[in-house]
Short mmCIF file of C-alpha atoms and ligand atoms in Angstrom, two decimals:
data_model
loop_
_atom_site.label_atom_id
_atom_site.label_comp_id
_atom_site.label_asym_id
_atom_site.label_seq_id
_atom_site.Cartn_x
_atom_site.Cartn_y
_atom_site.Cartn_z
CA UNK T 199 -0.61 -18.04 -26.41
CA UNK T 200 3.44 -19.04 -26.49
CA UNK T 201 4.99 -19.07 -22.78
CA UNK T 202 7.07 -15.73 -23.76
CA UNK T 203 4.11 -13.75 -24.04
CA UNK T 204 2.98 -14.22 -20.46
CA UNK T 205 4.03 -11.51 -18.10
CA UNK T 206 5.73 -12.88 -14.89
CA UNK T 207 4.85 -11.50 -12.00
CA UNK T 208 6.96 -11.86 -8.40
CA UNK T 209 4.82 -11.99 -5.54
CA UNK T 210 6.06 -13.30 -1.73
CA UNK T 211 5.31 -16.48 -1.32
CA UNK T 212 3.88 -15.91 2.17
CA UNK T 213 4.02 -13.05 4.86
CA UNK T 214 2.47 -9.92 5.14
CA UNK T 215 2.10 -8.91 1.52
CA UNK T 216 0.88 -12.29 0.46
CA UNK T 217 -2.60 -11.76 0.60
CA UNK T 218 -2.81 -8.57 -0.17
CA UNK T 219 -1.28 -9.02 -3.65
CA UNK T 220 -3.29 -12.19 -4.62
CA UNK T 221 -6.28 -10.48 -3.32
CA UNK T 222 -5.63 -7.07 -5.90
CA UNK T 223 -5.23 -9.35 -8.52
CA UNK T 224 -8.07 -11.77 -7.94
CA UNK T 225 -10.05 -8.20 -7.48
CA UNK T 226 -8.68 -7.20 -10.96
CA UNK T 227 -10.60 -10.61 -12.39
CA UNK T 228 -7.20 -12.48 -12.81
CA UNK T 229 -7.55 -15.93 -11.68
CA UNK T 230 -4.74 -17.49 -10.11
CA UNK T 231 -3.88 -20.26 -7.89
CA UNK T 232 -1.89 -19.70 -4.46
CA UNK T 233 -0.54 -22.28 -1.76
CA UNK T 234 0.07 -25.64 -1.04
CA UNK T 235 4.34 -25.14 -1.29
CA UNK T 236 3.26 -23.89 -4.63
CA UNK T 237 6.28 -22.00 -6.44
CA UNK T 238 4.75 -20.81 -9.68
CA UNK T 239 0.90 -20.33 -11.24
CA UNK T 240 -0.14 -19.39 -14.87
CA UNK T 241 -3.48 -17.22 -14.69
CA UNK T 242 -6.12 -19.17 -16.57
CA UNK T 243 -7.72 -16.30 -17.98
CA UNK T 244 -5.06 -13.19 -18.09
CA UNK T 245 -1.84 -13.12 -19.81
CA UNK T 246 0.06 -13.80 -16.83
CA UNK T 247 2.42 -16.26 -14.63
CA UNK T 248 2.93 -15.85 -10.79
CA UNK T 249 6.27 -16.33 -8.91
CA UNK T 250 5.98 -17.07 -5.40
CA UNK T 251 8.93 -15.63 -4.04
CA UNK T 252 10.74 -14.49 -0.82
CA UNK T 253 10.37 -10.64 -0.36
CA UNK T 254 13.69 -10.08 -0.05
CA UNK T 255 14.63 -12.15 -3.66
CA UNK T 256 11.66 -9.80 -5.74
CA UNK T 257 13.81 -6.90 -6.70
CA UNK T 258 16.56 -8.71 -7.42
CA UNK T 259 14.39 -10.64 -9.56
CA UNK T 260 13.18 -8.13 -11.53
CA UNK T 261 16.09 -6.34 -11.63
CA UNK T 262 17.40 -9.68 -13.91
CA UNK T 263 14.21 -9.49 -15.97
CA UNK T 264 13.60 -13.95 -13.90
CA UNK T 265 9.94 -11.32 -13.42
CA UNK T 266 9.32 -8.85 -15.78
CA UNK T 267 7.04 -7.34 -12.48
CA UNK T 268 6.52 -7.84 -8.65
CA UNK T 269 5.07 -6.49 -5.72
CA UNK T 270 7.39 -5.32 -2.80
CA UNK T 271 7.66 -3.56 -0.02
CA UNK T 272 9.67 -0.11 -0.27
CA UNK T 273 11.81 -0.51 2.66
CA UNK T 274 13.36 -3.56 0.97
CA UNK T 275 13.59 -2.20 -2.64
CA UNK T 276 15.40 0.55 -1.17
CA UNK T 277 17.52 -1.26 0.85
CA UNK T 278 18.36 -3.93 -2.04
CA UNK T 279 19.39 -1.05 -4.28
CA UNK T 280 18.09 -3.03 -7.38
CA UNK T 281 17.71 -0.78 -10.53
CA UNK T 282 13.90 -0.90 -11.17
CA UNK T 283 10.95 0.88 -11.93
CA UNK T 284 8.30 1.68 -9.75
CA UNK T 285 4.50 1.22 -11.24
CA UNK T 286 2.47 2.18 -8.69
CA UNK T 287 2.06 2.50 -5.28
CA UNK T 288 -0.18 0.10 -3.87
CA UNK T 289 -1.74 1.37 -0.69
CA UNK T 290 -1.27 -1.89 1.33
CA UNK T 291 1.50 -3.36 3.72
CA UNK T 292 2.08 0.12 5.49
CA UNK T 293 4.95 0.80 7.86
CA UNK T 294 7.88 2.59 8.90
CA UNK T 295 11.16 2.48 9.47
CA UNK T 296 12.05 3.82 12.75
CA UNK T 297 14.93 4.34 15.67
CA UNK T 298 13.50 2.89 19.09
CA UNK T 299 15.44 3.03 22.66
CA UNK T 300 15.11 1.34 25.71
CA UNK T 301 11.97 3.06 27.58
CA UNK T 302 14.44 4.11 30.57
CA UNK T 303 16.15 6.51 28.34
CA UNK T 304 15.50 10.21 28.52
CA UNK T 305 15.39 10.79 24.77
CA UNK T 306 15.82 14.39 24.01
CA UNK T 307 16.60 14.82 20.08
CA UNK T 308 18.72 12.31 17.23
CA UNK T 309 22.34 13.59 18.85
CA UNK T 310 21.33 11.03 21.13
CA UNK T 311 22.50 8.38 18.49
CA UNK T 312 25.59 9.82 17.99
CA UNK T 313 29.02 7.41 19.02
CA UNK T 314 25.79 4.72 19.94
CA UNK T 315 25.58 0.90 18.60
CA UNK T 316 22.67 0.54 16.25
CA UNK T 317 21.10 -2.83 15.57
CA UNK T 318 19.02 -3.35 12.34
CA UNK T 319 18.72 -4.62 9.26
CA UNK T 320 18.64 -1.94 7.33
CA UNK T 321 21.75 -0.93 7.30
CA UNK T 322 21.26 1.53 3.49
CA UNK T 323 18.00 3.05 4.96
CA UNK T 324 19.48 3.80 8.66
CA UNK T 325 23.33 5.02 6.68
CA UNK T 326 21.65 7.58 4.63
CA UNK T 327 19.84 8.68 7.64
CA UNK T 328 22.83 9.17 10.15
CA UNK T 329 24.74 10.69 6.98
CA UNK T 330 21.81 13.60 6.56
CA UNK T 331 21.87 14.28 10.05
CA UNK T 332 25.79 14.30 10.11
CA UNK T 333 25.58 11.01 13.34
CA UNK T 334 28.76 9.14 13.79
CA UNK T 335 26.80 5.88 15.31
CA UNK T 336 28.20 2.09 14.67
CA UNK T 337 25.44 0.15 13.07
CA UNK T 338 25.68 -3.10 13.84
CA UNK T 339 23.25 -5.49 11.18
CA UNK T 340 21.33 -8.35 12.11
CA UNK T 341 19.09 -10.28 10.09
CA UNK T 342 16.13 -10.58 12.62
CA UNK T 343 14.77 -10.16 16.13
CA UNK T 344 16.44 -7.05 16.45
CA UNK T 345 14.58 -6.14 19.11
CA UNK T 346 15.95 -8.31 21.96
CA UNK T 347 19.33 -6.25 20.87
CA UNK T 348 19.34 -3.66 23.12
CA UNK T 349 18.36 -6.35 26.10
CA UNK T 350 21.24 -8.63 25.67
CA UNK T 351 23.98 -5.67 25.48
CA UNK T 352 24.10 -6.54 21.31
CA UNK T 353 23.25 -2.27 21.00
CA UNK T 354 22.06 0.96 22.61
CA UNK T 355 19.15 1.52 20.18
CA UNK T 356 17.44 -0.50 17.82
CA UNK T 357 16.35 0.62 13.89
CA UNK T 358 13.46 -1.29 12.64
CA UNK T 359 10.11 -1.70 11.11
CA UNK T 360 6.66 -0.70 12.73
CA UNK T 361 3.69 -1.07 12.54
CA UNK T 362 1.04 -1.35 15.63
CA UNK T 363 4.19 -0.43 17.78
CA UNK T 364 3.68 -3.66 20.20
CA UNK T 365 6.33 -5.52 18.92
CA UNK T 366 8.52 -2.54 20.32
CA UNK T 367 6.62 -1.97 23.62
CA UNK T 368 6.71 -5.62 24.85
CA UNK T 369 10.80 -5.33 24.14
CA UNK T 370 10.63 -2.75 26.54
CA UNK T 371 11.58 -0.13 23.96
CA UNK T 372 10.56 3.15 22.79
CA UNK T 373 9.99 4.78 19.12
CA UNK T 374 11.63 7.98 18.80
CA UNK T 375 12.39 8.66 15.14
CA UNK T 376 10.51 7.33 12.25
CA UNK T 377 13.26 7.61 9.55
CA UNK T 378 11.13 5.93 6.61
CA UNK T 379 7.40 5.46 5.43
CA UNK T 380 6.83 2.38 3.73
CA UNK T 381 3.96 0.33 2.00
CA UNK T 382 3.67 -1.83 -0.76
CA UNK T 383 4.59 -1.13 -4.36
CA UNK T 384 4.47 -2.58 -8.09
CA UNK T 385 7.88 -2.83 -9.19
CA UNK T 386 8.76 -3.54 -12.91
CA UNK T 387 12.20 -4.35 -15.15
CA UNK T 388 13.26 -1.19 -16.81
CA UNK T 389 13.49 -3.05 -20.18
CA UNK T 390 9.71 -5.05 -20.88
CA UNK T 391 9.54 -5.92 -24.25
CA UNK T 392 6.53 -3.98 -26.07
CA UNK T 393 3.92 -7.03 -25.98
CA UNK T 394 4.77 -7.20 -22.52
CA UNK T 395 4.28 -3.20 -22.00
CA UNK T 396 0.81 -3.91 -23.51
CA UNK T 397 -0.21 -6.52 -21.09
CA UNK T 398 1.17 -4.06 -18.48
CA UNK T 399 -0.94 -1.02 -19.63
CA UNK T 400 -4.16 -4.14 -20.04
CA UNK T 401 -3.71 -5.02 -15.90
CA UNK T 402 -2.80 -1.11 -14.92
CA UNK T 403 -6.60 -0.24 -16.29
CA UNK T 404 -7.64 -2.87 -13.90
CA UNK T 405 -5.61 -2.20 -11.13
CA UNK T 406 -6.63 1.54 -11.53
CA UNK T 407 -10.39 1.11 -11.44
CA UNK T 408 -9.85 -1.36 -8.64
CA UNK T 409 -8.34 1.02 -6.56
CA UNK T 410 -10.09 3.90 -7.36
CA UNK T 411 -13.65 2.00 -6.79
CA UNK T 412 -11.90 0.98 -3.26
CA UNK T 413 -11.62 4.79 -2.76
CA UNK T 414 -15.10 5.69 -4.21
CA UNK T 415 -18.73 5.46 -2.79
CA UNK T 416 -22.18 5.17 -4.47
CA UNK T 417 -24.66 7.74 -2.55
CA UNK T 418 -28.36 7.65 -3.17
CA UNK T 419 -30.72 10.08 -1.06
CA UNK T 420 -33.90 11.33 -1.38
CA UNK T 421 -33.88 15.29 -1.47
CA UNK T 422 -36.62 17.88 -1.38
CA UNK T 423 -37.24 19.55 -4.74
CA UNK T 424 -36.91 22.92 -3.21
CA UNK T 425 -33.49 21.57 -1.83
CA UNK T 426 -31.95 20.31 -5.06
CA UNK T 427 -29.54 22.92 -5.94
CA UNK T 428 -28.08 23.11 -2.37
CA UNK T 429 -27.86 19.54 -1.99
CA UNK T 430 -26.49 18.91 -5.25
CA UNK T 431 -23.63 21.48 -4.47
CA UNK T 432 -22.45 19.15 -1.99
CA UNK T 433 -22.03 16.12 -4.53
CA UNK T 434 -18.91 17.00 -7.07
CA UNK T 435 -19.56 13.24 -9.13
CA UNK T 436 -17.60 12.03 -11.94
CA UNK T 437 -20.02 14.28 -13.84
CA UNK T 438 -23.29 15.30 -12.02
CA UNK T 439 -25.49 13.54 -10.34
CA UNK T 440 -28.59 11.51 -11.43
CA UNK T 441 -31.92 13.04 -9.98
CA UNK T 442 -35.05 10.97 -10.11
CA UNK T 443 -38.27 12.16 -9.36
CA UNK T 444 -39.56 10.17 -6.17
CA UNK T 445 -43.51 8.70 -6.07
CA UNK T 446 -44.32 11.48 -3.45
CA UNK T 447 -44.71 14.69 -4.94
CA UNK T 448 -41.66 17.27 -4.61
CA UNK T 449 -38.75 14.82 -3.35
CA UNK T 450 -36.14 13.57 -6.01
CA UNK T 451 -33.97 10.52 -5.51
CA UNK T 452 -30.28 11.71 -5.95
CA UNK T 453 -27.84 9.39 -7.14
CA UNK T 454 -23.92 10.43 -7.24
CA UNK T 455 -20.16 9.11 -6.96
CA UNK T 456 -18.28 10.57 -3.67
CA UNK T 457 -14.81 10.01 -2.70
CA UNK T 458 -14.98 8.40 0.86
CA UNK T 459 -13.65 11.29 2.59
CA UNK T 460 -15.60 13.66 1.09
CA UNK T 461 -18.39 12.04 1.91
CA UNK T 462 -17.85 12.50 5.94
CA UNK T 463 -16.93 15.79 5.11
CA UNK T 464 -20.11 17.09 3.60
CA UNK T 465 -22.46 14.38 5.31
CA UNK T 466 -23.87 17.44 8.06
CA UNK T 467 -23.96 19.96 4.93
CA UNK T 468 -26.12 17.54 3.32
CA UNK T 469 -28.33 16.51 6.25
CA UNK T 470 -29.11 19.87 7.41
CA UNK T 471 -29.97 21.35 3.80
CA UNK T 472 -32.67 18.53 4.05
CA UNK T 473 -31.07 15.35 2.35
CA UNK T 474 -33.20 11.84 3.70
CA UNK T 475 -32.67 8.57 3.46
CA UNK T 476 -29.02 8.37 2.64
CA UNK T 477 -27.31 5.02 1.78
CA UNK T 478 -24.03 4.94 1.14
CA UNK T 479 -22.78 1.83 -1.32
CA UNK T 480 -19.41 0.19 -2.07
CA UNK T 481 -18.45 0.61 -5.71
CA UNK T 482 -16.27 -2.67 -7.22
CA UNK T 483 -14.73 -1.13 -10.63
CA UNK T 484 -14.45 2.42 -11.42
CA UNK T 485 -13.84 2.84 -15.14
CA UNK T 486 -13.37 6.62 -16.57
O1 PRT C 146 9.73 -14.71 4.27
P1 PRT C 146 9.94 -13.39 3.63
O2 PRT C 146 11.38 -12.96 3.57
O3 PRT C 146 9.24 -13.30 2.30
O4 PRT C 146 9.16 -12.33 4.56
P2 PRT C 146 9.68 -11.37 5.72
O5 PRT C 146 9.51 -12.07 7.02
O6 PRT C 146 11.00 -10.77 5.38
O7 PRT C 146 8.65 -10.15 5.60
P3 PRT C 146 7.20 -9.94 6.23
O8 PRT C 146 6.20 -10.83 5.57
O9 PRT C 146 7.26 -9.92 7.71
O10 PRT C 146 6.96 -8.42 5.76
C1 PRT C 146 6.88 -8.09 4.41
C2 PRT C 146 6.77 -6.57 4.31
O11 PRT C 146 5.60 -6.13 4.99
C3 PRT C 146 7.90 -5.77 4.96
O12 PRT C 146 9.03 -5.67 4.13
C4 PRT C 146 7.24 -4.42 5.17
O13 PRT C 146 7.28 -3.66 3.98
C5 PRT C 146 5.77 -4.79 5.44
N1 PRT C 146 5.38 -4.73 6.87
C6 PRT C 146 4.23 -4.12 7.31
C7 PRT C 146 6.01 -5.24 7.94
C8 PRT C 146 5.24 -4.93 9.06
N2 PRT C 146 4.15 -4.24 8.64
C9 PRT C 146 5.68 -5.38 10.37
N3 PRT C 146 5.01 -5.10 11.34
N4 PRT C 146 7.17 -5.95 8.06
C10 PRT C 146 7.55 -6.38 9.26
N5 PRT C 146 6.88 -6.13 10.41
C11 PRT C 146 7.47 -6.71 11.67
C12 PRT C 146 8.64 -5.88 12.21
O14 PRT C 146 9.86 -6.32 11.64
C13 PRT C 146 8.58 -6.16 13.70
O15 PRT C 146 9.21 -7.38 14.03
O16 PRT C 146 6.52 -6.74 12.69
C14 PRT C 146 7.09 -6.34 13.92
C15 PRT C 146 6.52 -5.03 14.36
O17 PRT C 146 5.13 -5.03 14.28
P4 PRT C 146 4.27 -4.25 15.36
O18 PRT C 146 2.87 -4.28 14.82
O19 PRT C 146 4.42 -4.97 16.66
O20 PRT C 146 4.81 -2.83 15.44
ZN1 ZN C 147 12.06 -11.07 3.80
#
């Protein structure tokens, strides 16, 4: 296969959505090789190339058409302003974007921030947000630690990502606006070529049943016959379910595809119309 046909995809080289994005495509069946200061890595067996990138670079990248795809997250797309498409949301790499104070302060509602310093460095993201809330605040951008700011007179308030909220606590500040909800996404050039669009719409089938397996549980569970319509309500599938007739005489084995969540929610339902013996299985490709 020539070089041109491989699709190049932009993934940080190492940081919080490393793993994550080797491990979706390693769970998609694409082999690729990761580490050791390594800076590119053609898939043996899938169409593809790998960029190992900083975060910040990826959009910009792809923006270019350097990747024809890469995997960011959507605080820093946003706040690079690059002119791409987003894919697909990818689930991982979740955050926000939010406006902490020092814990002292008695924080009432966002006027607070008005005529205040601002540290962050996300200067687009926090702009837009003083704009739609008509704030007059100074931001004043940094390129890291921004949350020592505040504690060596640099600002009043800080603007920065979360996640557990320690980060913020042990700064000896507080979280009082989350201005933006993040995570992970698959960004892609706005102009692929069509072979290239066809290894897209090739790694989107896998990415899809990946994800929606990761979503998805197998339930088996032996039911009394006289049970089987009640229990069975309980279990929308991807079609219906599989019944089995059991050894001993008027049970069925039930077999059926539930989404995670609606498998806590009916799990009582299905216990008290007489359900036994449940086990509940991961799923590792979901194909429609
Ligand atoms: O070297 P490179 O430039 O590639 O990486 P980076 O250091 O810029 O980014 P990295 O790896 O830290 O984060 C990559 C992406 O992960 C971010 O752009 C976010 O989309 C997402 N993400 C998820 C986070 C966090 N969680 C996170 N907790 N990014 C940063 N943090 C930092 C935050 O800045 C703060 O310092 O972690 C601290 C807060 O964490 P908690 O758990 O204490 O609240
Ligand atoms: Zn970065």
């Amino acid at each position: 296969m020539p070089q041109s046909e491989n699709l190049r995809i932009a993934i940080q080289k190492s940081g919080r959505l490393s793993e994550d994005s080797i491990s979706l495509f390693k769970e998609c069946g694409i082999k690729l090789e990761a580490g050791k200061g390594r800076l590119k890595s053609e898939s043996p067996n899938f169409q593809a190339e790998f960029l190992f990138l900083r975060d910040d670079d990826i959009p910009g990248y792809v923006e270019d058409g350097v990747a024809d795809l890469g995997i960011v997250g959507e605080n820093v797309l946003i706040e690079s302003a690059k002119s791409v498409e987003v894919i697909k949301k990818l689930g991982f790499s979740k955050c926000r974007l939010s406006l902490a104070v020092p814990r002292e302060v008695d924080y009432v509602d966002h006027t607070y921030f008005d005529k205040k310093n601002i540290a962050t460095s996300y200067p687009k993201l926090l702009g837009k947000y003083l704009a739609d809330n008509n704030l007059n605040a100074q931001i004043h951008e940094i390129s890291g630690s921004v949350e020592i700011a505040p504690s060596i007179g640099l600002a009043d308030a800080v603007c920065d990502i979360v996640s557990s909220g320690s980060t913020l606590l042990s700064n000896g500040l507080k979280e009082v606006e989350v201005i933006f909800k993040s995570e992970a996404v698959f960004i892609g050039n706005t102009s692929l070529s069509d072979s290239k669009k066809a290894i897209l719409e090739k790694l989107l089938f896998r990415i899809n049943a990946v994800q929606r397996a990761q979503n998805n549980k197998y339930i088996l569970l032996n039911a009394p016959n006289d049970k089987l319509k009640e229990i069975i309500s309980f279990l929308p599938g991807m079609k219906s379910p599989t019944v089995m007739p059991l050894a001993t005489e008027g049970w069925s084995s039930v077999h059926s595809v539930l989404e995670e969540s609606e498998f806590w929610e009916n799990i009582e339902a299905l216990r008290s119309a007489g359900a036994e013996g449940i086990l509940v299985i991961p799923i590792e490709k979901m194909i429609y």
